[in-house]
Tab-separated table of N, CA, C and O in Angstrom:
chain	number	residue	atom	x	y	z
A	16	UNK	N	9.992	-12.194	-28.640
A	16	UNK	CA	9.905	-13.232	-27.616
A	16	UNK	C	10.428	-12.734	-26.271
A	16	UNK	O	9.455	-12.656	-25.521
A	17	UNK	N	11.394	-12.413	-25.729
A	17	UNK	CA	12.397	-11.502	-24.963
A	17	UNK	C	11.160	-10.494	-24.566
A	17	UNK	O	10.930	-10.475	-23.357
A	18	UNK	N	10.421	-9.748	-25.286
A	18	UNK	CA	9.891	-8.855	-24.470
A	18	UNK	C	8.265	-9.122	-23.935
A	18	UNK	O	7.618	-8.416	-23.162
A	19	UNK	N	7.883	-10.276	-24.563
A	19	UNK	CA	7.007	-11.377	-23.810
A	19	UNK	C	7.228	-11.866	-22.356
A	19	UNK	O	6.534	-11.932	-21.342
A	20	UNK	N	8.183	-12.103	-22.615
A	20	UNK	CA	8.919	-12.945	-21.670
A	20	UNK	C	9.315	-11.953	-19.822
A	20	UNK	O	9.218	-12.183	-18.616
A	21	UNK	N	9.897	-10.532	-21.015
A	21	UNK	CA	9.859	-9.695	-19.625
A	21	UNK	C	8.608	-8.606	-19.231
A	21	UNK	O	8.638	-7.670	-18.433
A	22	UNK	N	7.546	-9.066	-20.059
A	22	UNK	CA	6.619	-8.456	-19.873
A	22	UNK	C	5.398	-9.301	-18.692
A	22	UNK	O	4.502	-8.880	-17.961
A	23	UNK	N	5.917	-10.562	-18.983
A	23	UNK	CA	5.138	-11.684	-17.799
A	23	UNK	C	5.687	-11.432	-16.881
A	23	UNK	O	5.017	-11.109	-15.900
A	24	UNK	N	7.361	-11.472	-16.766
A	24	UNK	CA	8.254	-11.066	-15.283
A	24	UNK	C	7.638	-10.207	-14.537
A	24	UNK	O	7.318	-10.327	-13.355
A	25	UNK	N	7.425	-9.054	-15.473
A	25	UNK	CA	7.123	-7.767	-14.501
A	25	UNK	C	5.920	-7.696	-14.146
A	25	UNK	O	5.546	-7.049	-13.168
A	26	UNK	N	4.884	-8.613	-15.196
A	26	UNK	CA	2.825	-8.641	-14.121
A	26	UNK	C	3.403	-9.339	-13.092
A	26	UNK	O	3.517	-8.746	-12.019
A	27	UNK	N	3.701	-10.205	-13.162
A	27	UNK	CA	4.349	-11.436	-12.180
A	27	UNK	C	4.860	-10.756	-11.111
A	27	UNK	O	4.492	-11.180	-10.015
A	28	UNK	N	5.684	-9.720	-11.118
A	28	UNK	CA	6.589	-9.160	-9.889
A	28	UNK	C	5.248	-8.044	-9.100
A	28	UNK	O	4.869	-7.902	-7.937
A	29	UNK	N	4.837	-7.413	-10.433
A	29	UNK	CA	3.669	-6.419	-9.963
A	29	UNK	C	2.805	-6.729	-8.618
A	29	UNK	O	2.618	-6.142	-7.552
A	30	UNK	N	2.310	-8.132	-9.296
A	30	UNK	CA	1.001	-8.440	-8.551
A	30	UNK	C	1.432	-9.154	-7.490
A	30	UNK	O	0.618	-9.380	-6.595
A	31	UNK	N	3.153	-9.785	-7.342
A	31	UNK	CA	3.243	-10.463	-6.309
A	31	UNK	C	3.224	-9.451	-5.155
A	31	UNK	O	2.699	-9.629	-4.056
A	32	UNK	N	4.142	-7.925	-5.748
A	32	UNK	CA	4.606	-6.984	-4.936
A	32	UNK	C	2.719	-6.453	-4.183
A	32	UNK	O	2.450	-6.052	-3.050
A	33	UNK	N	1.786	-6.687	-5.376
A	33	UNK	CA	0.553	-6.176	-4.657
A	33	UNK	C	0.242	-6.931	-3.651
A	33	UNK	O	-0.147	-6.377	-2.623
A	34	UNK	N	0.341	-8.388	-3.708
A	34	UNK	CA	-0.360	-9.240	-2.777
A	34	UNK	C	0.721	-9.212	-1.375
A	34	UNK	O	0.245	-9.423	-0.259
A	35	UNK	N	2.113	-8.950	-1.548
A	35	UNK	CA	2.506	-8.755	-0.327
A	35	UNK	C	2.334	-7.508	0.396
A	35	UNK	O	2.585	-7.524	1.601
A	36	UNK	N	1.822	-6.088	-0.321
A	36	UNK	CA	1.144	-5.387	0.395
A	36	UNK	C	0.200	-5.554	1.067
A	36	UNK	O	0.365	-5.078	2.190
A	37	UNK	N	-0.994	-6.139	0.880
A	37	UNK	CA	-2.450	-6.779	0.982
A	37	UNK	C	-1.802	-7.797	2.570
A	37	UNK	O	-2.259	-7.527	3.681
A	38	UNK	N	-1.005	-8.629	2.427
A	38	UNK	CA	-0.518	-9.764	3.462
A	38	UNK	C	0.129	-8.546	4.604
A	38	UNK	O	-0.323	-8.735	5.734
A	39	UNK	N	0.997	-7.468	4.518
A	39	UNK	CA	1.727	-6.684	5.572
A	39	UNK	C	0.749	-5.917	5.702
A	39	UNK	O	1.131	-5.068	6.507
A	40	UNK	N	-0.334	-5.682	5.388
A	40	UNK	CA	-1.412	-4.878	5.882
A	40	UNK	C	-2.545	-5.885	6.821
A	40	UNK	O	-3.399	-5.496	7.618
A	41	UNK	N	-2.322	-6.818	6.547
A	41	UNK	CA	-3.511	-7.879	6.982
A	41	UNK	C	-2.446	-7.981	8.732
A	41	UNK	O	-2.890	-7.756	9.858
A	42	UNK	N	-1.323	-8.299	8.433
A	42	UNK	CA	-0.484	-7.920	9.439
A	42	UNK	C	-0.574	-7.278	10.547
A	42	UNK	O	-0.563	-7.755	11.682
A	43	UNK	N	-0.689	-5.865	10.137
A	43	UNK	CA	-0.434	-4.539	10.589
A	43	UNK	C	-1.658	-4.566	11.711
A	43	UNK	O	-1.486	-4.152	12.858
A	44	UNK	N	-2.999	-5.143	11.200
A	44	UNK	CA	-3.942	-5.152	12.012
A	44	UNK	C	-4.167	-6.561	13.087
A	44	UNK	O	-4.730	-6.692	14.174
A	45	UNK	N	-3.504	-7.401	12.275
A	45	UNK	CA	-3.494	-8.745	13.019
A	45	UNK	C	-2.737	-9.139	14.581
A	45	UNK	O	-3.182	-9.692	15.587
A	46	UNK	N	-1.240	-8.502	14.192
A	46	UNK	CA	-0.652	-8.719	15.003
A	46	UNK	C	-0.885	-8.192	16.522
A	46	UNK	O	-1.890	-7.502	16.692
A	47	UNK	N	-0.092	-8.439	17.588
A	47	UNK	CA	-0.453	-7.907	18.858
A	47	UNK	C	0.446	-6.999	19.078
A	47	UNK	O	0.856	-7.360	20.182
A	48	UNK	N	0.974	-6.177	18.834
A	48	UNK	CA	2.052	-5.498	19.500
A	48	UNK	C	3.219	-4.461	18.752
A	48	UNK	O	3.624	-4.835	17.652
A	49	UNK	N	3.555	-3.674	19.093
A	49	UNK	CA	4.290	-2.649	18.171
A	49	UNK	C	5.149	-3.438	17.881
A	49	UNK	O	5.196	-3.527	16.654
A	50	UNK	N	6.155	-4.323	18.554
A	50	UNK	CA	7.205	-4.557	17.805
A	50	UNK	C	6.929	-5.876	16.508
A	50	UNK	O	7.684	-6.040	15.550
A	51	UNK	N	5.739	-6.658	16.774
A	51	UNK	CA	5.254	-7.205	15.657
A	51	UNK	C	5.025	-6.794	14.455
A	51	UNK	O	5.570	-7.186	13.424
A	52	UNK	N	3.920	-5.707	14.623
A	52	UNK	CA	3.246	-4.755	13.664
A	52	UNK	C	4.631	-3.983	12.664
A	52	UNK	O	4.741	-3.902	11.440
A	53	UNK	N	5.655	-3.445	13.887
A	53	UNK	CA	6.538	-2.994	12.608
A	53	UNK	C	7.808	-4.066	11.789
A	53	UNK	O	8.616	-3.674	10.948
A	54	UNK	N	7.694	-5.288	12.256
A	54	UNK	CA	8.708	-5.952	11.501
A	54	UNK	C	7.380	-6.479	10.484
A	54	UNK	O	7.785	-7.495	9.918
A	55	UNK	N	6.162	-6.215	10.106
A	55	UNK	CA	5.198	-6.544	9.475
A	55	UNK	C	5.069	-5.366	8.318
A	55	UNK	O	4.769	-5.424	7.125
A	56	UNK	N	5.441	-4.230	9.228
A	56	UNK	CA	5.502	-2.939	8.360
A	56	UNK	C	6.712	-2.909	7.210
A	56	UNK	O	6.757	-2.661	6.005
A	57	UNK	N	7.722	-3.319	8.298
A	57	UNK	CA	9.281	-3.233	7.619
A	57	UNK	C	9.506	-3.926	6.466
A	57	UNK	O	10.044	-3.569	5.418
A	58	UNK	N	8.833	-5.368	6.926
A	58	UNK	CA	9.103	-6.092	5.769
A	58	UNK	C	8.642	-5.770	4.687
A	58	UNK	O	9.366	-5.962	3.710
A	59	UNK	N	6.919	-5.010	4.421
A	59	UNK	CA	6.144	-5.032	3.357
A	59	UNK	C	6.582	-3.630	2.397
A	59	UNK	O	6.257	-3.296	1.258
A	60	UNK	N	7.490	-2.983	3.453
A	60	UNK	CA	7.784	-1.410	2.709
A	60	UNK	C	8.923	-2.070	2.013
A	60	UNK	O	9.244	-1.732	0.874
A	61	UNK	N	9.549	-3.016	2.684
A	61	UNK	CA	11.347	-3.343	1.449
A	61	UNK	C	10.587	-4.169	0.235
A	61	UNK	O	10.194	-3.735	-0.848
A	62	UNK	N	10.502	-5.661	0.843
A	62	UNK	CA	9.959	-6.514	-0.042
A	62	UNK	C	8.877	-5.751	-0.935
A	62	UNK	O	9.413	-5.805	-2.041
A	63	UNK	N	7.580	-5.023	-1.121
A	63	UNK	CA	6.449	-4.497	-1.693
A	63	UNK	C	7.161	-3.726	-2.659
A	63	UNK	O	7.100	-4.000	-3.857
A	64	UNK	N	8.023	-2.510	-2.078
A	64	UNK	CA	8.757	-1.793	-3.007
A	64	UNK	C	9.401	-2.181	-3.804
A	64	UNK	O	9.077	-2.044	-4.984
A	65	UNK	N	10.507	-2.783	-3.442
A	65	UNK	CA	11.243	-4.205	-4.106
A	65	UNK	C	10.995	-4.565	-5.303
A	65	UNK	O	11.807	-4.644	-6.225
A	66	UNK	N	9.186	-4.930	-5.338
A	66	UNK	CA	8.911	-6.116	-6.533
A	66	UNK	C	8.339	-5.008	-7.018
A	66	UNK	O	8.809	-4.829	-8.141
A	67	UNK	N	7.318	-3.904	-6.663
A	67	UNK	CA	6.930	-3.115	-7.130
A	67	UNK	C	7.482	-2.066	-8.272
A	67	UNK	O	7.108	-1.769	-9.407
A	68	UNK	N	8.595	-1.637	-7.379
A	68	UNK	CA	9.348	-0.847	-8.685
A	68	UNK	C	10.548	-1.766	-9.501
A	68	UNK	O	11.240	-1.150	-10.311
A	69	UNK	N	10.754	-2.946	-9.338
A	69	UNK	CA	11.355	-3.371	-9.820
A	69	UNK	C	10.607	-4.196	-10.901
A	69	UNK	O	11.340	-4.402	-11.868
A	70	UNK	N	9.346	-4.737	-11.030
A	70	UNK	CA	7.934	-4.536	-12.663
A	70	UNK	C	8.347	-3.428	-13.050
A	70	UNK	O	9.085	-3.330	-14.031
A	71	UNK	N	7.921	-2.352	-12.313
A	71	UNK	CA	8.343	-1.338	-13.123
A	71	UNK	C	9.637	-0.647	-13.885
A	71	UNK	O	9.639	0.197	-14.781
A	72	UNK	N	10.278	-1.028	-13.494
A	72	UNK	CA	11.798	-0.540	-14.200
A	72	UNK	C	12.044	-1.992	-15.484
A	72	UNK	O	12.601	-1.969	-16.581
A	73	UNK	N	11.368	-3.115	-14.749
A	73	UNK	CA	10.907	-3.987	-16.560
A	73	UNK	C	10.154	-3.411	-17.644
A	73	UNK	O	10.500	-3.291	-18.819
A	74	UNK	N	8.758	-2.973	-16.925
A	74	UNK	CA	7.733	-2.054	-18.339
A	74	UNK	C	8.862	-0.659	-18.630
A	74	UNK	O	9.273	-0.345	-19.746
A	75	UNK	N	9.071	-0.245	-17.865
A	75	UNK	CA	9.607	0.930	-19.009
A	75	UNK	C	10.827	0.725	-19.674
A	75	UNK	O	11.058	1.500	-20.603
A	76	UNK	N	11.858	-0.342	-19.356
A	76	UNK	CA	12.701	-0.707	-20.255
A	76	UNK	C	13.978	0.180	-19.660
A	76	UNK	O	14.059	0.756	-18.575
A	77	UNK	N	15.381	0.052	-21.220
A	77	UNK	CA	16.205	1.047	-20.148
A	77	UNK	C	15.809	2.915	-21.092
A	77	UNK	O	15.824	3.510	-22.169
A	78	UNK	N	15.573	3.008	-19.936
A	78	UNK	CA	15.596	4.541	-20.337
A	78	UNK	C	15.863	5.500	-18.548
A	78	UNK	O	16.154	5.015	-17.455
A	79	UNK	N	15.630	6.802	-18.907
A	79	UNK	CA	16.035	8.019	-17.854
A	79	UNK	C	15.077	7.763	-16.604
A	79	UNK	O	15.483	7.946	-15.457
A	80	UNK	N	13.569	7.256	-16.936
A	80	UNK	CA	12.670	6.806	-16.108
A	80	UNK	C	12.879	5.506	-15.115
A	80	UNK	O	12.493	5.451	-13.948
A	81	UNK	N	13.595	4.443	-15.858
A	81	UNK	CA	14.279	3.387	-14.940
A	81	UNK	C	15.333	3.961	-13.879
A	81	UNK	O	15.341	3.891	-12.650
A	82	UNK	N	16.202	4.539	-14.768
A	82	UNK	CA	17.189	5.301	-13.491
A	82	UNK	C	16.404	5.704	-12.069
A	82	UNK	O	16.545	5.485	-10.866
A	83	UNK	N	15.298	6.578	-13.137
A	83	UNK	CA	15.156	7.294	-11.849
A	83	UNK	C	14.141	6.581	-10.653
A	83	UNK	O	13.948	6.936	-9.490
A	84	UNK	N	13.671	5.620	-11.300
A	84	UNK	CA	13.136	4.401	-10.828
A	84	UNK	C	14.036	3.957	-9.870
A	84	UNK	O	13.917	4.375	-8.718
A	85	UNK	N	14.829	3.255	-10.131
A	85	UNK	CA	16.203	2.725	-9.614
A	85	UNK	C	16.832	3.702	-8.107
A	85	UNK	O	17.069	3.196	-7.010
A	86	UNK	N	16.968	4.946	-8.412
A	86	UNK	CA	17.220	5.660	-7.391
A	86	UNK	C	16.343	5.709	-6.332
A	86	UNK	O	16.675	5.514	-5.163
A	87	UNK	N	14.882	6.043	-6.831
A	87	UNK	CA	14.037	5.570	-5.741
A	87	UNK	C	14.048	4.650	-4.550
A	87	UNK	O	14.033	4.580	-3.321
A	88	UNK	N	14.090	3.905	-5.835
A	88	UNK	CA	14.067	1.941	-5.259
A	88	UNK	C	15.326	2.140	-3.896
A	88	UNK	O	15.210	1.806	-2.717
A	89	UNK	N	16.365	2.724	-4.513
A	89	UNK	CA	18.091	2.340	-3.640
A	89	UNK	C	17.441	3.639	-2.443
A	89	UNK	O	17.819	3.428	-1.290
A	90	UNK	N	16.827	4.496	-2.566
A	90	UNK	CA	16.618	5.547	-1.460
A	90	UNK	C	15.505	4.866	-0.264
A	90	UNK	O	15.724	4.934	0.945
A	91	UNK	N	14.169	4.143	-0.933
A	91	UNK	CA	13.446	2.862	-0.016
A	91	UNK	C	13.988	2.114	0.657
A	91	UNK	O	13.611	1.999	1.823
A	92	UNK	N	15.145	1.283	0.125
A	92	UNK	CA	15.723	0.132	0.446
A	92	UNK	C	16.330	0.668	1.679
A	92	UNK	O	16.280	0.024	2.726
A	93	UNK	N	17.294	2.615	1.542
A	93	UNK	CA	18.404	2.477	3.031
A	93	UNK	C	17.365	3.585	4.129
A	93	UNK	O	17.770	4.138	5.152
A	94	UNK	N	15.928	3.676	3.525
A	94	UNK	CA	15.130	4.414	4.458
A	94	UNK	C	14.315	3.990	5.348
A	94	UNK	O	14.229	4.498	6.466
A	95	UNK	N	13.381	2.661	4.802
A	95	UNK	CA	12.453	1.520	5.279
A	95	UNK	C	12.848	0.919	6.799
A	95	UNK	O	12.166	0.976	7.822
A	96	UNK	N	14.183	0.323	6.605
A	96	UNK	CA	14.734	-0.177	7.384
A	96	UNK	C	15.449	0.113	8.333
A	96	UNK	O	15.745	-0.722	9.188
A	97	UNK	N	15.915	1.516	8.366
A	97	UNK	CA	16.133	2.777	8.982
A	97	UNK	C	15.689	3.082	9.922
A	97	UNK	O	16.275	3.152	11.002
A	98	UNK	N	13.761	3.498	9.544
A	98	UNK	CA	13.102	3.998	10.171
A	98	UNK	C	12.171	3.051	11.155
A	98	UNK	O	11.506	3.454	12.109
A	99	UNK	N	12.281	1.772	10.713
A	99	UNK	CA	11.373	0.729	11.253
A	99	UNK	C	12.646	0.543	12.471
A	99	UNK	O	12.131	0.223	13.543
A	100	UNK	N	14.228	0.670	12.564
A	100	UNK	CA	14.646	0.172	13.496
A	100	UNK	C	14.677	1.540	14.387
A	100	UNK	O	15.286	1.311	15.432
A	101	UNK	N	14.341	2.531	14.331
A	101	UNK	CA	14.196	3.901	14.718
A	101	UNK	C	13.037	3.862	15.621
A	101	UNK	O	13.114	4.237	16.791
A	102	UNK	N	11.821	3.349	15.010
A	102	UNK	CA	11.029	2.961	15.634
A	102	UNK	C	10.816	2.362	17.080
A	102	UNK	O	10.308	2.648	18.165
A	103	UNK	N	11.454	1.442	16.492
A	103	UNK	CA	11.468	0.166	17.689
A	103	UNK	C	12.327	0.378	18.918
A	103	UNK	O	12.012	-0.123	19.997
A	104	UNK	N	13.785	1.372	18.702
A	104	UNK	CA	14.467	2.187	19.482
A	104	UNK	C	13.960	2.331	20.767
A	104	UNK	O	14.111	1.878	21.902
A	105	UNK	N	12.624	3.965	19.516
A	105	UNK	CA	12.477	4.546	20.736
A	105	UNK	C	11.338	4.085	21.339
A	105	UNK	O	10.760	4.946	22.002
A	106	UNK	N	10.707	2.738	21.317
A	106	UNK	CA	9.800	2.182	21.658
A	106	UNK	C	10.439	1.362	22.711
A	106	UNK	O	9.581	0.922	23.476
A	107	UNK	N	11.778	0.958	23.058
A	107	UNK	CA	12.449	0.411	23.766
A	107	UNK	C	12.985	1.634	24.713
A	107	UNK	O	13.230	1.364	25.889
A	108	UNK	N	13.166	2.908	24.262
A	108	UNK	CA	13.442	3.496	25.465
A	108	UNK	C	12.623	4.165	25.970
A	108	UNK	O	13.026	5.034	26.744
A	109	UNK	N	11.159	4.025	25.732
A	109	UNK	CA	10.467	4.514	26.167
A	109	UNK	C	9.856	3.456	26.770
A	109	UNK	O	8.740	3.736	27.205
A	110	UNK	N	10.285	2.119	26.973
A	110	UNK	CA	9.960	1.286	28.211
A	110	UNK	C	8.711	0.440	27.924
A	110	UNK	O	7.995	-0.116	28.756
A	111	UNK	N	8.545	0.450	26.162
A	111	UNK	CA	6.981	-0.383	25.887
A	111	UNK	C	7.376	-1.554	25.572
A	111	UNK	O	7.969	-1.794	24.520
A	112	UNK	N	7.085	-2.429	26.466
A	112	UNK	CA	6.756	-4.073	26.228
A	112	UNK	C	6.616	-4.881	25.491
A	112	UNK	O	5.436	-5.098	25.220
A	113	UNK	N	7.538	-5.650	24.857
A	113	UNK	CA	6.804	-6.436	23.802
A	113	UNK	C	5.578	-7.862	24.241
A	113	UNK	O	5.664	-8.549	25.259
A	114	UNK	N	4.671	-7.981	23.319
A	114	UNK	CA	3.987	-8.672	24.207
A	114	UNK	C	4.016	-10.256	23.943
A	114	UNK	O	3.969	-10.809	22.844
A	115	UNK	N	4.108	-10.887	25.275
A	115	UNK	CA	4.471	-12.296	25.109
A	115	UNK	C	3.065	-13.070	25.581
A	115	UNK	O	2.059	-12.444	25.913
A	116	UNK	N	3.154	-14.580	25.558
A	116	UNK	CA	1.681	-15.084	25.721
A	116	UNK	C	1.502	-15.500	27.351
A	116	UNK	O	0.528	-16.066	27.847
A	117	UNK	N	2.370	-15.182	27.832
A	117	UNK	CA	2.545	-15.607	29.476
A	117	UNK	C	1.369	-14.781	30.010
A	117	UNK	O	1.391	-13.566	29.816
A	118	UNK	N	0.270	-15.380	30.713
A	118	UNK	CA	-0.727	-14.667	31.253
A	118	UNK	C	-2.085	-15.070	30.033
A	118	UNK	O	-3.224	-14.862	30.452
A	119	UNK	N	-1.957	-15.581	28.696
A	119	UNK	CA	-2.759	-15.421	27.833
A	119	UNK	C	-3.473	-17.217	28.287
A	119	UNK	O	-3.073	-17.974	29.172
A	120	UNK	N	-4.518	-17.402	27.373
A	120	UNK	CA	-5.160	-18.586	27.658
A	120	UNK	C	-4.352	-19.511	27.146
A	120	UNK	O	-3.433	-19.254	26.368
A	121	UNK	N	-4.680	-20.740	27.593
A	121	UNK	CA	-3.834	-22.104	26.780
A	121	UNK	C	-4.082	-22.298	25.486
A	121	UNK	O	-5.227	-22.744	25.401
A	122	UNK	N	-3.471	-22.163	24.173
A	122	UNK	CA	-3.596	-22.736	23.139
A	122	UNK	C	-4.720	-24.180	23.245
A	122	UNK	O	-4.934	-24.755	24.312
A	123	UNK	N	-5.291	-24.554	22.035
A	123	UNK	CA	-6.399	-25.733	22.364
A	123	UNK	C	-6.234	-26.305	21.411
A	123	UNK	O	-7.031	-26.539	20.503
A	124	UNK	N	-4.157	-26.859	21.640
A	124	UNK	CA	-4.023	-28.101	20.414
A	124	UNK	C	-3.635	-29.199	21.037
A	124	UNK	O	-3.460	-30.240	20.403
C-alpha cells in the first residue's frame, strides 16, 4: 500500500514538475523583458528541478542513486538562483531597462 501510495506522489510530482517546465517556457517567450524572462527562468529551474528530482528520489527509493540525486538537487537549488541574480546584476550595470507600460497603449478594460 505505502509503495502505491509513493508511487502516485512521485507521477504526481513528475508531471507537475513537467507542466511547470512547459508554463516557464511559455514564459520565457511571453514575457517582455530580460528582467521578466529571468525571474520566469529562475523560477522554473528551482521549482521544475525541485519536483523533478524529487519523483525521482521517490521511484528509486533509498539507495546510493537518491543520494546522489539529492546532491544534485542541493547543487540546483544554490546555483539556479545564483546565476539568475548574476544575471540581472549585470544587466543592471550594463544600464538595460526594465520595461514598464508607460508609453504602451491603454489596456481595453
Amino acid at each position: 500500500m505505502v509503495e502505491v501510495v509513493l508511487d502516485w506522489i512521485s507521477w504526481l510530482m513528475l508531471l507537475t514538475g513537467g507542466l511547470v517546465a512547459v508554463i516557464g517556457g511559455l514564459g520565457l517567450l511571453r514575457f517582455p523583458d530580460l528582467y521578466t524572462r529571468l525571474h520566469a527562468g529562475g523560477m522554473t529551474d528551482t521549482l521544475c528541478t525541485l519536483l523533478i528530482i524529487g519523483g525521482l528520489i521517490l521511484q528509486a527509493g533509498l539507495s546510493i542513486l537518491s543520494i546522489k540525486l539529492a546532491l544534485i538537487l542541493l547543487f540546483m537549488l544554490f546555483t539556479a538562483p545564483t546565476a539568475s541574480h548574476a544575471l540581472a546584476r549585470a544587466a543592471m550595470v550594463d544600464n538595460v531597462k526594465p520595461w514598464t507600460d508607460e508609453g504602451a497603449p491603454p489596456s481595453k478594460s
